[in-house]
mmCIF file of C-alpha atoms in Angstrom:
data_model
loop_
_atom_site.group_PDB
_atom_site.id
_atom_site.type_symbol
_atom_site.label_atom_id
_atom_site.label_comp_id
_atom_site.label_asym_id
_atom_site.label_seq_id
_atom_site.Cartn_x
_atom_site.Cartn_y
_atom_site.Cartn_z
ATOM 1 C CA MET A 1 -7.901 16.894 -1.042
ATOM 2 C CA LYS A 2 -9.457 15.766 2.099
ATOM 3 C CA LEU A 3 -7.529 15.499 5.068
ATOM 4 C CA THR A 4 -8.443 13.070 7.892
ATOM 5 C CA PRO A 5 -6.533 12.484 11.431
ATOM 6 C CA ILE A 6 -4.825 9.316 9.919
ATOM 7 C CA ILE A 7 -3.634 10.669 6.534
ATOM 8 C CA ALA A 8 -2.715 13.577 5.132
ATOM 9 C CA ALA A 9 -1.877 12.973 1.469
ATOM 10 C CA ALA A 10 -0.688 15.420 -1.213
ATOM 11 C CA LEU A 11 1.017 15.312 -4.604
ATOM 12 C CA THR A 12 2.877 18.530 -4.665
ATOM 13 C CA ALA A 13 5.626 19.972 -7.364
ATOM 14 C CA PHE A 14 8.291 20.492 -4.803
ATOM 15 C CA THR A 15 8.784 18.472 -1.870
ATOM 16 C CA THR A 16 12.069 17.330 -0.143
ATOM 17 C CA LEU A 17 11.539 13.596 1.361
ATOM 18 C CA THR A 18 12.987 14.288 5.004
ATOM 19 C CA ALA A 19 11.644 10.906 6.721
ATOM 20 C CA ASN A 20 14.600 8.963 8.505
ATOM 21 C CA ALA A 21 15.142 5.721 6.786
ATOM 22 C CA ALA A 22 15.418 2.769 9.329
ATOM 23 C CA VAL A 23 15.505 -0.760 7.638
ATOM 24 C CA ILE A 24 12.318 -2.195 6.627
ATOM 25 C CA THR A 25 12.723 -6.040 6.856
ATOM 26 C CA TRP A 26 9.770 -7.152 4.538
ATOM 27 C CA GLY A 27 7.905 -10.654 4.664
ATOM 28 C CA ALA A 28 7.303 -12.469 1.601
ATOM 29 C CA ALA A 29 4.108 -11.137 -0.489
ATOM 30 C CA GLN A 30 1.206 -13.396 0.478
ATOM 31 C CA ASP A 31 -2.086 -13.731 -2.004
ATOM 32 C CA ILE A 32 -5.095 -12.104 -0.225
ATOM 33 C CA SER A 33 -7.483 -14.931 1.052
ATOM 34 C CA GLY A 34 -9.421 -13.379 3.772
ATOM 35 C CA ASP A 35 -10.254 -11.317 6.806
ATOM 36 C CA SER A 36 -7.597 -13.133 8.704
ATOM 37 C CA ASP A 37 -4.935 -11.405 6.233
ATOM 38 C CA VAL A 38 -5.166 -8.327 8.469
ATOM 39 C CA ILE A 39 -2.892 -8.793 11.345
ATOM 40 C CA THR A 40 -3.590 -8.068 14.987
ATOM 41 C CA THR A 41 -0.358 -8.135 16.482
ATOM 42 C CA GLY A 42 0.533 -5.457 19.209
ATOM 43 C CA THR A 43 -1.244 -2.193 19.634
ATOM 44 C CA LEU A 44 -2.939 -0.397 16.355
ATOM 45 C CA PHE A 45 -1.063 2.819 15.714
ATOM 46 C CA ALA A 46 -3.068 3.548 12.424
ATOM 47 C CA ALA A 47 -5.045 2.125 9.593
ATOM 48 C CA VAL A 48 -6.364 3.738 6.548
ATOM 49 C CA ASN A 49 -8.323 2.564 3.518
ATOM 50 C CA LEU A 50 -6.821 4.388 0.709
ATOM 51 C CA GLY A 51 -9.370 5.713 -2.449
ATOM 52 C CA PRO A 52 -11.117 8.381 -4.049
ATOM 53 C CA SER A 53 -13.582 11.016 -2.855
ATOM 54 C CA GLY A 54 -15.924 9.217 -0.627
ATOM 55 C CA VAL A 55 -14.094 5.993 0.212
ATOM 56 C CA LEU A 56 -15.495 4.450 3.315
ATOM 57 C CA GLY A 57 -13.901 3.146 6.598
ATOM 58 C CA THR A 58 -14.207 -0.235 7.169
ATOM 59 C CA THR A 59 -13.223 -2.930 9.968
ATOM 60 C CA ILE A 60 -11.500 -6.024 9.254
ATOM 61 C CA ASN A 61 -10.602 -8.766 11.469
ATOM 62 C CA GLY A 62 -11.438 -6.323 14.209
ATOM 63 C CA VAL A 63 -8.851 -3.504 13.144
ATOM 64 C CA ALA A 64 -10.649 -0.166 11.884
ATOM 65 C CA PHE A 65 -9.723 1.316 8.822
ATOM 66 C CA SER A 66 -10.279 5.034 8.375
ATOM 67 C CA PRO A 67 -11.186 6.373 5.221
ATOM 68 C CA GLY A 68 -8.217 7.920 3.567
ATOM 69 C CA GLU A 69 -9.394 10.421 0.354
ATOM 70 C CA VAL A 70 -6.449 11.115 -1.728
ATOM 71 C CA VAL A 71 -6.120 12.683 -5.051
ATOM 72 C CA GLY A 72 -5.374 10.219 -7.887
ATOM 73 C CA GLY A 73 -7.872 7.421 -6.349
ATOM 74 C CA ILE A 74 -9.611 5.005 -7.964
ATOM 75 C CA THR A 75 -12.161 2.055 -7.822
ATOM 76 C CA THR A 76 -10.674 -1.311 -8.451
ATOM 77 C CA THR A 77 -12.815 -4.442 -8.486
ATOM 78 C CA THR A 78 -12.240 -8.110 -7.409
ATOM 79 C CA SER A 79 -14.719 -10.876 -7.881
ATOM 80 C CA GLN A 80 -12.968 -13.064 -5.072
ATOM 81 C CA PRO A 81 -15.842 -14.273 -2.378
ATOM 82 C CA PHE A 82 -14.565 -12.062 0.450
ATOM 83 C CA THR A 83 -16.735 -10.137 3.203
ATOM 84 C CA SER A 84 -18.189 -6.990 2.185
ATOM 85 C CA ASP A 85 -15.805 -5.353 4.674
ATOM 86 C CA TYR A 86 -12.761 -6.505 3.223
ATOM 87 C CA LEU A 87 -14.104 -5.842 -0.247
ATOM 88 C CA THR A 88 -14.625 -2.017 0.799
ATOM 89 C CA LEU A 89 -10.801 -1.959 1.198
ATOM 90 C CA LEU A 90 -9.949 -3.957 -1.773
ATOM 91 C CA ASN A 91 -12.251 -2.139 -4.285
ATOM 92 C CA THR A 92 -10.746 1.205 -3.827
ATOM 93 C CA ALA A 93 -7.268 2.589 -4.476
ATOM 94 C CA LEU A 94 -4.579 5.321 -4.650
ATOM 95 C CA ARG A 95 -3.645 5.371 -8.296
ATOM 96 C CA LEU A 96 0.216 5.136 -9.079
ATOM 97 C CA ASP A 97 1.414 6.772 -12.255
ATOM 98 C CA ALA A 98 3.857 4.532 -14.369
ATOM 99 C CA ASP A 99 7.509 4.532 -13.604
ATOM 100 C CA THR A 100 7.096 7.338 -11.040
ATOM 101 C CA LEU A 101 8.165 6.959 -7.407
ATOM 102 C CA LEU A 102 6.003 7.429 -4.959
ATOM 103 C CA PRO A 103 7.413 8.285 -1.243
ATOM 104 C CA ALA A 104 5.307 8.041 1.998
ATOM 105 C CA THR A 105 6.210 9.423 5.161
ATOM 106 C CA ILE A 106 4.952 7.985 8.820
ATOM 107 C CA ASN A 107 4.998 10.589 11.639
ATOM 108 C CA GLY A 108 4.663 10.446 15.404
ATOM 109 C CA LEU A 109 6.647 7.535 16.033
ATOM 110 C CA THR A 110 8.198 6.555 19.358
ATOM 111 C CA ILE A 111 12.135 5.943 19.091
ATOM 112 C CA GLY A 112 13.213 2.388 19.852
ATOM 113 C CA GLN A 113 9.858 1.140 19.217
ATOM 114 C CA ASP A 114 9.192 -1.817 17.052
ATOM 115 C CA TYR A 115 6.566 -1.352 14.539
ATOM 116 C CA ALA A 116 5.016 -3.692 11.730
ATOM 117 C CA ILE A 117 3.591 -2.329 8.690
ATOM 118 C CA GLN A 118 1.025 -3.944 6.433
ATOM 119 C CA VAL A 119 0.345 -3.091 2.783
ATOM 120 C CA TRP A 120 -2.180 -4.169 0.174
ATOM 121 C CA VAL A 121 -2.421 -4.053 -3.319
ATOM 122 C CA ASN A 122 -5.465 -5.434 -5.199
ATOM 123 C CA ASN A 123 -6.489 -4.711 -9.058
ATOM 124 C CA SER A 124 -7.789 -8.259 -9.876
ATOM 125 C CA GLY A 125 -10.599 -6.785 -12.175
ATOM 126 C CA ARG A 126 -8.105 -5.853 -14.693
ATOM 127 C CA ASP A 127 -7.156 -8.075 -17.551
ATOM 128 C CA PHE A 128 -3.607 -8.439 -18.010
ATOM 129 C CA SER A 129 -3.985 -10.250 -21.120
ATOM 130 C CA GLY A 130 -0.310 -11.418 -22.768
ATOM 131 C CA PHE A 131 1.702 -11.262 -19.762
ATOM 132 C CA SER A 132 2.585 -13.832 -17.117
ATOM 133 C CA ARG A 133 1.231 -13.842 -13.250
ATOM 134 C CA GLY A 134 3.476 -11.300 -11.673
ATOM 135 C CA ALA A 135 3.461 -8.449 -14.307
ATOM 136 C CA PHE A 136 3.588 -5.330 -13.435
ATOM 137 C CA PRO A 137 3.756 -5.276 -9.758
ATOM 138 C CA THR A 138 3.884 -2.790 -7.275
ATOM 139 C CA THR A 139 7.294 -2.257 -5.344
ATOM 140 C CA VAL A 140 7.158 -1.444 -1.752
ATOM 141 C CA SER A 141 10.405 -0.296 -0.370
ATOM 142 C CA ASP A 142 12.505 1.442 2.376
ATOM 143 C CA LEU A 143 14.825 4.218 1.664
ATOM 144 C CA ASP A 144 17.434 1.714 1.874
ATOM 145 C CA GLY A 145 16.817 -0.465 -0.855
ATOM 146 C CA ASN A 146 14.931 -3.263 0.755
ATOM 147 C CA SER A 147 12.011 -4.020 -1.409
ATOM 148 C CA VAL A 148 9.139 -6.877 -2.136
ATOM 149 C CA ASN A 149 6.875 -6.796 -5.102
ATOM 150 C CA LEU A 150 3.391 -6.953 -4.897
ATOM 151 C CA TYR A 151 1.104 -8.674 -7.521
ATOM 152 C CA PRO A 152 -2.196 -6.748 -8.191
ATOM 153 C CA GLY A 153 -4.214 -9.796 -9.615
ATOM 154 C CA ASP A 154 -5.903 -10.702 -12.700
ATOM 155 C CA ASN A 155 -9.653 -11.119 -13.581
ATOM 156 C CA GLY A 156 -8.741 -14.687 -15.451
ATOM 157 C CA SER A 157 -10.275 -13.595 -18.708
ATOM 158 C CA GLY A 158 -7.377 -12.680 -20.717
ATOM 159 C CA VAL A 159 -4.764 -14.809 -22.760
ATOM 160 C CA GLY A 160 -1.541 -15.359 -21.094
ATOM 161 C CA PRO A 161 1.995 -16.006 -23.015
ATOM 162 C CA GLY A 162 1.590 -18.183 -25.670
ATOM 163 C CA ASN A 163 -2.032 -17.939 -25.784
ATOM 164 C CA SER A 164 -2.513 -19.790 -22.233
ATOM 165 C CA ASN A 165 -5.054 -18.941 -20.189
ATOM 166 C CA LEU A 166 -4.739 -16.762 -16.950
ATOM 167 C CA SER A 167 -6.378 -18.182 -14.010
ATOM 168 C CA ALA A 168 -8.201 -15.462 -11.849
ATOM 169 C CA ALA A 169 -6.105 -14.469 -8.918
ATOM 170 C CA PRO A 170 -6.408 -11.800 -5.874
ATOM 171 C CA GLY A 171 -3.791 -9.455 -5.267
ATOM 172 C CA GLN A 172 -1.359 -9.638 -2.521
ATOM 173 C CA PHE A 173 -0.134 -7.902 0.689
ATOM 174 C CA VAL A 174 3.022 -7.596 2.885
ATOM 175 C CA VAL A 175 4.095 -7.192 6.442
ATOM 176 C CA GLY A 176 7.328 -5.580 7.250
ATOM 177 C CA THR A 177 8.788 -4.776 10.440
ATOM 178 C CA PHE A 178 11.199 -1.982 11.566
ATOM 179 C CA THR A 179 12.436 -0.330 14.597
ATOM 180 C CA ALA A 180 12.083 3.431 14.773
ATOM 181 C CA ASP A 181 15.392 5.476 15.375
ATOM 182 C CA ALA A 182 13.481 8.779 14.582
ATOM 183 C CA THR A 183 9.969 10.121 15.127
ATOM 184 C CA SER A 184 9.084 9.855 11.283
ATOM 185 C CA GLN A 185 10.051 6.881 8.710
ATOM 186 C CA GLY A 186 9.861 6.881 5.068
ATOM 187 C CA PHE A 187 9.161 4.406 2.613
ATOM 188 C CA GLN A 188 8.070 4.450 -1.204
ATOM 189 C CA PHE A 189 6.066 2.613 -4.005
ATOM 190 C CA LEU A 190 6.914 2.175 -7.469
ATOM 191 C CA SER A 191 4.705 0.581 -10.371
ATOM 192 C CA GLU A 192 5.811 -0.090 -13.929
ATOM 193 C CA GLU A 193 2.211 -0.128 -14.997
ATOM 194 C CA ILE A 194 -0.299 2.635 -15.555
ATOM 195 C CA ASN A 195 -2.697 1.674 -13.171
ATOM 196 C CA GLY A 196 -0.587 0.608 -10.278
ATOM 197 C CA VAL A 197 -2.498 0.750 -7.011
ATOM 198 C CA VAL A 198 -2.140 0.680 -3.391
ATOM 199 C CA ASN A 199 -5.602 -0.031 -1.412
ATOM 200 C CA GLY A 200 -4.684 0.322 2.265
ATOM 201 C CA LEU A 201 -2.101 0.621 4.888
ATOM 202 C CA GLN A 202 -2.265 -0.174 8.577
ATOM 203 C CA LEU A 203 0.786 0.302 11.259
ATOM 204 C CA ARG A 204 1.122 -1.440 14.697
ATOM 205 C CA ALA A 205 3.407 -1.047 17.345
ATOM 206 C CA ILE A 206 4.799 -4.299 18.415
ATOM 207 C CA ALA A 207 7.085 -6.101 21.046
ATOM 208 C CA ALA A 208 8.485 -2.878 22.145
ATOM 209 C CA ALA A 209 12.568 -2.683 22.731
ATOM 210 C CA GLY A 210 11.950 -0.965 25.920
ATOM 211 C CA PRO A 211 9.167 0.643 28.286
ATOM 212 C CA ALA A 212 8.486 3.683 25.842
ATOM 213 C CA PRO A 213 4.940 4.646 25.503
ATOM 214 C CA ILE A 214 2.853 3.847 22.536
ATOM 215 C CA PRO A 215 1.244 6.099 20.869
ATOM 216 C CA GLU A 216 -2.586 6.064 21.021
ATOM 217 C CA PRO A 217 -4.393 4.652 17.600
ATOM 218 C CA GLY A 218 -5.080 7.535 15.398
ATOM 219 C CA THR A 219 -2.254 9.892 16.247
ATOM 220 C CA ALA A 220 -0.059 9.013 13.051
ATOM 221 C CA LEU A 221 -0.088 10.906 9.816
ATOM 222 C CA PHE A 222 0.640 8.857 6.483
ATOM 223 C CA GLY A 223 2.000 11.685 4.250
ATOM 224 C CA LEU A 224 2.443 10.622 0.602
ATOM 225 C CA ALA A 225 4.411 13.213 -1.756
ATOM 226 C CA LEU A 226 6.017 13.082 -4.681
ATOM 227 C CA ALA A 227 9.799 13.987 -3.787
ATOM 228 C CA GLY A 228 11.857 16.818 -5.427
ATOM 229 C CA ALA A 229 10.915 18.738 -8.531
ATOM 230 C CA ILE A 230 8.428 15.949 -9.882
ATOM 231 C CA LEU A 231 10.519 13.223 -10.870
ATOM 232 C CA THR A 232 10.821 12.886 -14.603
ATOM 233 C CA ARG A 233 8.861 10.205 -16.022
ATOM 234 C CA ARG A 234 10.098 7.513 -17.857
ATOM 235 C CA ALA A 235 7.997 5.895 -20.782
ATOM 236 C CA ARG A 236 4.849 4.688 -19.337
ATOM 237 C CA ARG A 237 4.905 0.904 -20.143
ATOM 238 C CA SER A 238 1.458 -0.119 -21.406
ATOM 239 C CA ARG A 239 0.103 -3.564 -20.971
#
């Protein structure tokens, strides 16, 4: 596994999640539509494009995403007419095992600072035949139970419930905000679908509660690890 200045990712058998659990207030899930999806509020703390070996960095709406190579990275596809820079983010991803919680930790935070976290989920090259739009979402949540479901998209070639046609649709993104009450913050991902994905993350320091200094971009570490003695997988749900 390759470590970068932005992300240190590890899938380990015996890891205890020790990150703090400040409440994250999630906005509504938004359909991916274009470069302006990428928020630029405040100051960039860290941004990463998740994917397999050889994943590239990219700059979208002026925000530089560093490459984050992770075990289990997969290539996704989308036919939506986005810029090549945005496609670099949307067409690579971290794979989520079905029904297996994947906790994440952000380190190096400033206590009292407000932050915005943005997450992308896109697998719109998939054919989710037989299921309605919104089936098999990736759930993003804090450690207090606050969550949002992100739809991965569909290529439009499948057949929906009652043999109806599903229209092609992109994946989704969400922005959440929290006030750091420790130097680390935990959140987590869960998918019911075998090919659940997370494509990218960014964290921005916003509207500081006080005159606390804002860390320089690139000083953060996103740590992705299985919590406990590998959580027992429930029966995987196929499409």
